[in-house]
Coordinates of C-alpha atoms in Angstrom, one line a residue:
M775 CA 5.1 20.3 -32.0
D776 CA 4.2 24.0 -32.6
P777 CA 3.6 25.7 -29.2
G778 CA 0.7 27.4 -30.7
N779 CA -1.2 24.1 -31.0
L780 CA -0.8 23.4 -27.3
S781 CA -3.6 24.2 -24.9
V782 CA -3.6 24.3 -21.1
V783 CA -5.3 21.2 -19.8
S784 CA -7.6 21.9 -16.9
E785 CA -9.0 18.4 -16.4
F786 CA -8.8 14.8 -17.5
V787 CA -11.5 12.2 -18.1
L788 CA -11.3 8.9 -16.2
L789 CA -12.9 6.0 -18.1
G790 CA -13.2 4.0 -14.9
L791 CA -13.1 0.3 -14.3
C792 CA -15.8 -0.4 -16.9
Q793 CA -18.2 1.2 -19.3
S794 CA -21.3 -0.8 -18.5
W795 CA -23.8 1.2 -16.4
T796 CA -25.3 -2.0 -15.0
M797 CA -21.8 -3.2 -13.9
Q798 CA -21.1 0.2 -12.3
V799 CA -24.3 0.0 -10.3
F800 CA -23.3 -3.5 -9.1
L801 CA -19.7 -2.4 -8.2
L802 CA -20.8 0.8 -6.3
P803 CA -22.1 -0.9 -3.1
M804 CA -19.4 -3.5 -3.2
F805 CA -16.5 -1.1 -3.3
F806 CA -18.3 1.2 -0.8
M807 CA -18.5 -1.6 1.7
L808 CA -14.9 -2.7 1.0
Y809 CA -13.7 0.9 1.6
L810 CA -15.6 1.1 5.0
I811 CA -14.1 -2.3 6.0
I812 CA -10.6 -1.0 5.1
L813 CA -11.0 2.1 7.2
L814 CA -12.6 0.4 10.2
G815 CA -10.1 -2.6 10.1
N816 CA -7.0 -0.4 9.9
I817 CA -8.3 2.1 12.4
A818 CA -9.1 -0.8 14.8
I819 CA -5.5 -2.1 14.6
I820 CA -4.1 1.3 15.2
L821 CA -6.3 1.9 18.2
L822 CA -5.7 -1.6 19.6
I823 CA -1.9 -1.1 19.4
I824 CA -2.1 2.4 21.0
T825 CA -4.4 1.3 23.9
D826 CA -2.9 -2.0 24.8
P827 CA 0.4 -1.7 26.7
H828 CA 1.3 -5.3 25.8
L829 CA 1.6 -4.3 22.1
H830 CA 3.9 -1.3 22.8
S831 CA 6.9 -2.9 21.0
P832 CA 8.8 -2.1 17.8
M833 CA 7.0 -4.8 15.8
Y834 CA 3.5 -3.5 16.6
F835 CA 4.6 0.1 16.2
L836 CA 5.6 -0.7 12.7
L837 CA 2.4 -2.6 12.1
A838 CA 0.4 0.4 13.3
N839 CA 2.3 2.5 10.8
L840 CA 1.6 0.0 8.0
S841 CA -2.1 0.2 8.8
F842 CA -1.9 4.0 8.7
V843 CA -0.2 4.0 5.3
D844 CA -2.6 1.4 3.9
M845 CA -5.6 3.4 5.0
W846 CA -4.3 6.5 3.2
L847 CA -3.1 4.7 0.1
C848 CA -6.6 3.3 -0.4
S849 CA -8.1 6.7 0.3
V850 CA -6.2 8.5 -2.5
T851 CA -8.1 6.6 -5.2
T852 CA -11.1 4.7 -3.8
P853 CA -13.4 7.5 -2.9
K854 CA -13.1 9.1 -6.3
M855 CA -13.7 5.7 -8.0
I856 CA -16.8 5.2 -5.9
T857 CA -18.3 8.6 -6.7
D858 CA -17.5 8.1 -10.4
F859 CA -19.7 5.0 -10.4
V860 CA -22.8 7.3 -10.2
R861 CA -21.4 10.1 -12.3
E862 CA -21.8 10.4 -16.1
N863 CA -19.1 12.9 -16.4
K864 CA -16.1 11.3 -14.8
T865 CA -13.6 14.2 -14.8
I866 CA -10.7 15.0 -12.6
S867 CA -9.0 18.4 -12.4
F868 CA -5.4 18.7 -13.5
G869 CA -4.5 19.5 -9.9
G870 CA -6.5 16.6 -8.6
C871 CA -4.8 14.3 -11.1
M872 CA -1.3 15.5 -10.0
C873 CA -2.2 15.0 -6.4
Q874 CA -3.2 11.4 -7.0
V875 CA 0.1 10.8 -8.8
L876 CA 2.0 12.4 -5.9
F877 CA 0.2 10.6 -3.0
V878 CA -0.1 7.2 -4.7
H879 CA 3.7 7.1 -5.1
F880 CA 4.3 8.8 -1.7
F881 CA 2.4 6.2 0.3
G882 CA 3.3 3.4 -2.1
G883 CA 7.0 4.2 -1.9
G884 CA 6.8 4.6 1.8
E885 CA 5.1 1.3 2.2
M886 CA 7.8 -0.5 0.2
V887 CA 10.5 0.8 2.5
L888 CA 8.3 0.1 5.6
L889 CA 8.0 -3.5 4.6
V890 CA 11.8 -3.8 4.4
V891 CA 12.0 -2.2 7.9
M892 CA 9.5 -4.8 9.2
A893 CA 11.6 -7.5 7.7
Y894 CA 14.7 -6.1 9.5
D895 CA 12.8 -6.0 12.7
R896 CA 11.9 -9.7 12.3
Y897 CA 15.5 -10.5 11.4
V898 CA 16.8 -9.0 14.6
A899 CA 14.1 -10.6 16.7
I900 CA 14.7 -14.1 15.4
C901 CA 18.4 -14.1 14.4
K902 CA 19.7 -11.9 17.2
P903 CA 17.1 -12.2 20.0
L904 CA 19.5 -11.3 22.9
H905 CA 20.3 -8.0 21.2
Y906 CA 16.8 -7.2 20.1
S907 CA 15.9 -4.7 22.8
T908 CA 19.2 -2.8 22.3
I909 CA 19.0 -2.7 18.5
M910 CA 15.3 -2.1 18.0
N911 CA 14.5 0.4 20.6
L912 CA 11.8 3.1 20.3
Q913 CA 14.2 5.7 19.0
K914 CA 15.5 3.4 16.3
S915 CA 12.0 2.4 15.3
I916 CA 10.9 6.0 14.9
G917 CA 14.0 6.8 12.9
L918 CA 13.4 3.9 10.5
V919 CA 9.7 4.9 10.0
A920 CA 10.7 8.5 9.4
T921 CA 13.2 7.2 6.8
S922 CA 10.5 5.2 5.0
W923 CA 8.3 8.4 4.9
T924 CA 11.2 10.5 3.6
I925 CA 12.2 8.0 0.9
G926 CA 8.5 7.8 -0.2
F927 CA 8.3 11.6 -0.4
V928 CA 11.5 11.9 -2.4
H929 CA 10.4 9.2 -4.8
A930 CA 7.0 10.8 -5.3
L931 CA 8.6 14.3 -5.7
S932 CA 11.0 13.0 -8.3
Q933 CA 8.1 11.8 -10.4
M934 CA 6.1 15.0 -10.0
V935 CA 8.9 17.3 -11.0
V936 CA 8.8 15.6 -14.5
I937 CA 5.1 15.1 -14.9
V938 CA 3.9 18.7 -14.1
Q939 CA 6.2 20.1 -16.8
L940 CA 4.8 17.9 -19.6
P941 CA 2.8 19.6 -22.4
F942 CA -0.6 18.0 -22.9
C943 CA -2.9 18.3 -25.9
G944 CA -5.4 16.1 -27.8
S945 CA -7.0 13.3 -25.9
R946 CA -7.7 13.8 -22.2
E947 CA -9.0 10.3 -21.6
I948 CA -7.3 8.1 -19.0
D949 CA -8.4 4.5 -19.2
S950 CA -8.3 3.8 -15.5
F951 CA -10.1 4.8 -12.3
F952 CA -7.2 7.1 -11.2
C953 CA -4.3 9.0 -12.5
D954 CA -1.1 7.0 -12.7
I955 CA 2.2 7.9 -14.3
P956 CA 2.3 5.5 -17.3
L957 CA -1.2 6.6 -18.3
V958 CA -0.7 10.3 -17.9
I959 CA 2.6 10.2 -19.9
K960 CA 0.8 8.7 -22.8
L961 CA -1.3 11.9 -23.1
A962 CA 1.7 14.2 -23.4
C963 CA 2.4 16.0 -26.7
I964 CA 5.9 14.5 -27.0
D965 CA 7.5 11.2 -27.9
S966 CA 6.8 9.5 -24.5
Y967 CA 8.5 6.1 -25.2
N968 CA 11.9 6.9 -23.6
L969 CA 10.3 9.0 -20.9
G970 CA 7.9 6.2 -20.1
I971 CA 10.8 3.8 -19.7
L972 CA 12.6 6.2 -17.4
M973 CA 9.6 6.9 -15.2
N974 CA 8.7 3.2 -15.0
A975 CA 12.3 2.5 -14.0
D976 CA 12.0 5.2 -11.3
S977 CA 9.2 3.1 -9.8
G978 CA 10.2 -0.4 -10.9
V979 CA 13.8 -0.4 -9.8
P980 CA 13.0 0.6 -6.2
A981 CA 10.2 -2.0 -6.2
M982 CA 12.4 -4.8 -7.5
T983 CA 15.2 -3.8 -5.1
C984 CA 13.0 -3.9 -2.0
F985 CA 11.4 -7.1 -3.2
I986 CA 14.7 -8.9 -3.7
V987 CA 16.0 -7.6 -0.3
L988 CA 12.8 -8.9 1.3
L989 CA 13.1 -12.3 -0.3
I990 CA 16.7 -12.7 0.8
S991 CA 15.8 -11.5 4.3
Y992 CA 12.9 -13.9 4.8
T993 CA 14.8 -16.8 3.3
Y994 CA 17.6 -16.2 5.8
I995 CA 15.1 -15.9 8.6
L996 CA 13.3 -19.1 7.7
L997 CA 16.6 -21.0 7.5
T998 CA 17.5 -19.7 11.0
V999 CA 14.0 -20.7 12.3
R1000 CA 14.6 -24.3 11.0
Q1001 CA 17.7 -24.5 13.1
S1002 CA 16.2 -23.0 16.3
S1003 CA 14.3 -24.8 19.1
K1004 CA 10.8 -26.0 18.5
A1005 CA 9.4 -23.8 21.2
G1006 CA 9.9 -20.6 19.2
T1007 CA 9.5 -22.1 15.8
S1008 CA 5.7 -22.0 15.6
R1009 CA 5.4 -18.4 16.6
A1010 CA 8.2 -17.2 14.3
L1011 CA 6.8 -19.1 11.3
S1012 CA 3.4 -17.6 12.0
T1013 CA 4.7 -14.1 12.1
C1014 CA 7.0 -14.5 9.1
T1015 CA 4.2 -16.2 7.0
A1016 CA 2.0 -13.1 7.6
H1017 CA 4.7 -10.8 6.6
I1018 CA 5.6 -12.8 3.5
T1019 CA 2.0 -12.9 2.4
V1020 CA 1.6 -9.1 2.7
V1021 CA 4.9 -8.6 0.7
L1022 CA 3.7 -10.8 -2.1
L1023 CA 0.3 -9.2 -2.2
F1024 CA 1.7 -5.7 -2.4
F1025 CA 4.8 -6.1 -4.6
G1026 CA 3.3 -8.6 -7.1
P1027 CA 0.9 -6.1 -8.8
C1028 CA 3.4 -3.2 -8.5
I1029 CA 6.2 -5.1 -10.3
F1030 CA 3.8 -6.2 -13.1
I1031 CA 2.6 -2.7 -13.7
Y1032 CA 5.9 -0.9 -13.6
V1033 CA 8.4 -3.6 -14.7
W1034 CA 6.5 -6.0 -17.0
P1035 CA 7.0 -4.7 -20.6
L1036 CA 3.6 -5.6 -21.9
S1037 CA 0.6 -3.4 -20.9
I1038 CA -2.9 -5.0 -21.1
T1039 CA -5.6 -2.5 -20.0
W1040 CA -7.9 -4.8 -18.1
V1041 CA -5.0 -6.6 -16.4
D1042 CA -3.5 -3.2 -15.3
K1043 CA -6.9 -2.2 -13.9
F1044 CA -7.2 -5.4 -12.0
L1045 CA -3.7 -5.1 -10.5
A1046 CA -4.3 -1.4 -9.6
V1047 CA -7.4 -2.4 -7.7
F1048 CA -5.5 -5.2 -6.1
Y1049 CA -2.7 -3.1 -4.6
S1050 CA -4.8 0.0 -3.8
V1051 CA -7.9 -1.8 -2.4
I1052 CA -7.5 -5.5 -1.9
T1053 CA -4.1 -5.4 -0.2
P1054 CA -5.2 -2.7 2.4
L1055 CA -8.3 -4.8 3.0
L1056 CA -6.4 -8.1 3.6
N1057 CA -3.6 -6.7 5.7
P1058 CA -5.7 -6.3 8.9
A1059 CA -7.2 -9.8 8.4
I1060 CA -3.8 -11.4 7.8
Y1061 CA -2.2 -9.9 10.8
T1062 CA -5.2 -10.5 13.0
L1063 CA -5.8 -14.2 12.0
R1064 CA -2.1 -15.1 12.0
N1065 CA -1.0 -13.3 15.2
K1066 CA -1.8 -14.8 18.6
E1067 CA -0.9 -11.6 20.5
I1068 CA -3.3 -9.6 18.4
K1069 CA -6.1 -12.1 19.1
I1070 CA -5.4 -11.9 22.9
A1071 CA -5.3 -8.1 22.7
I1072 CA -8.7 -8.1 21.0
K1073 CA -10.1 -10.2 23.9
R1074 CA -8.5 -7.8 26.4
F1075 CA -10.0 -4.8 24.6
R1076 CA -13.5 -6.4 24.5
S1077 CA -13.2 -7.3 28.2
Y1078 CA -12.0 -3.9 29.4
Y1079 CA -14.0 -1.5 27.1
I1080 CA -17.0 -3.4 25.7
H1081 CA -17.9 -5.7 28.7
P1082 CA -16.3 -3.8 31.7
K1083 CA -18.7 -5.2 34.3
G1084 CA -17.1 -8.6 34.0
N1085 CA -13.9 -7.2 35.6
I1086 CA -15.5 -5.6 38.6

């Protein structure tokens, strides 16, 4: 294309979840309440783990980090989506769009690796219980979490290096509620087919790799649990079931968006809402309802901080 026909794009237009004003008015309070629940739920888990000495273990340290990542992953896209429900002009600056791309893949990539780390923690706890305190000490846990953040950052940066250099012209409309790589690439003034495949592979391959590793890990863990004593079986199954549920909820939508060859707009929007809003919403509930130690810790927190007179 003739460089003279290119113009510097200063903003994009987000078409949002739907075009109906009535539906947007209906969705506004619903997503606002969901976002508040996500923030309060994940903050509650983080504070509970920090304040309760009984939860100062590698497993709960990793869980606190998962809540932190979920909270920020949701915050990258949801506030903008909520405000756009009441705006007629749903624009986002070029810089804002690039920031969404960067942080969605930063937190998303980091969470993928963090879920693998959590599976490794459960593998050591269940399959090598006598060596757990040696293998999964605080220093090792911090190192693994730092590794997940580093991989997420490198992954996001590898995407940004390509995206920010693309020439944009013509349509500025993104048919979604946030900027994501497949949709932004379509607006570039180049033949984006091969680039789209390459960029989707940059997200899809790590997602599939982590997902397969997780499936193998939890299959091995469950087989080990079946051969263990009945005393520890119930607790191990409860913990692993919670982890597996979170893995399926997070990786399912990601794999369909970045690996599945067919792209259907309303399906992609639904899946994007699922992994950016629904999964961070369900994670606190899943770990709270399925974890006996968390339930006990909540009772201790209420006893010590909400009803302290009962302990005098």
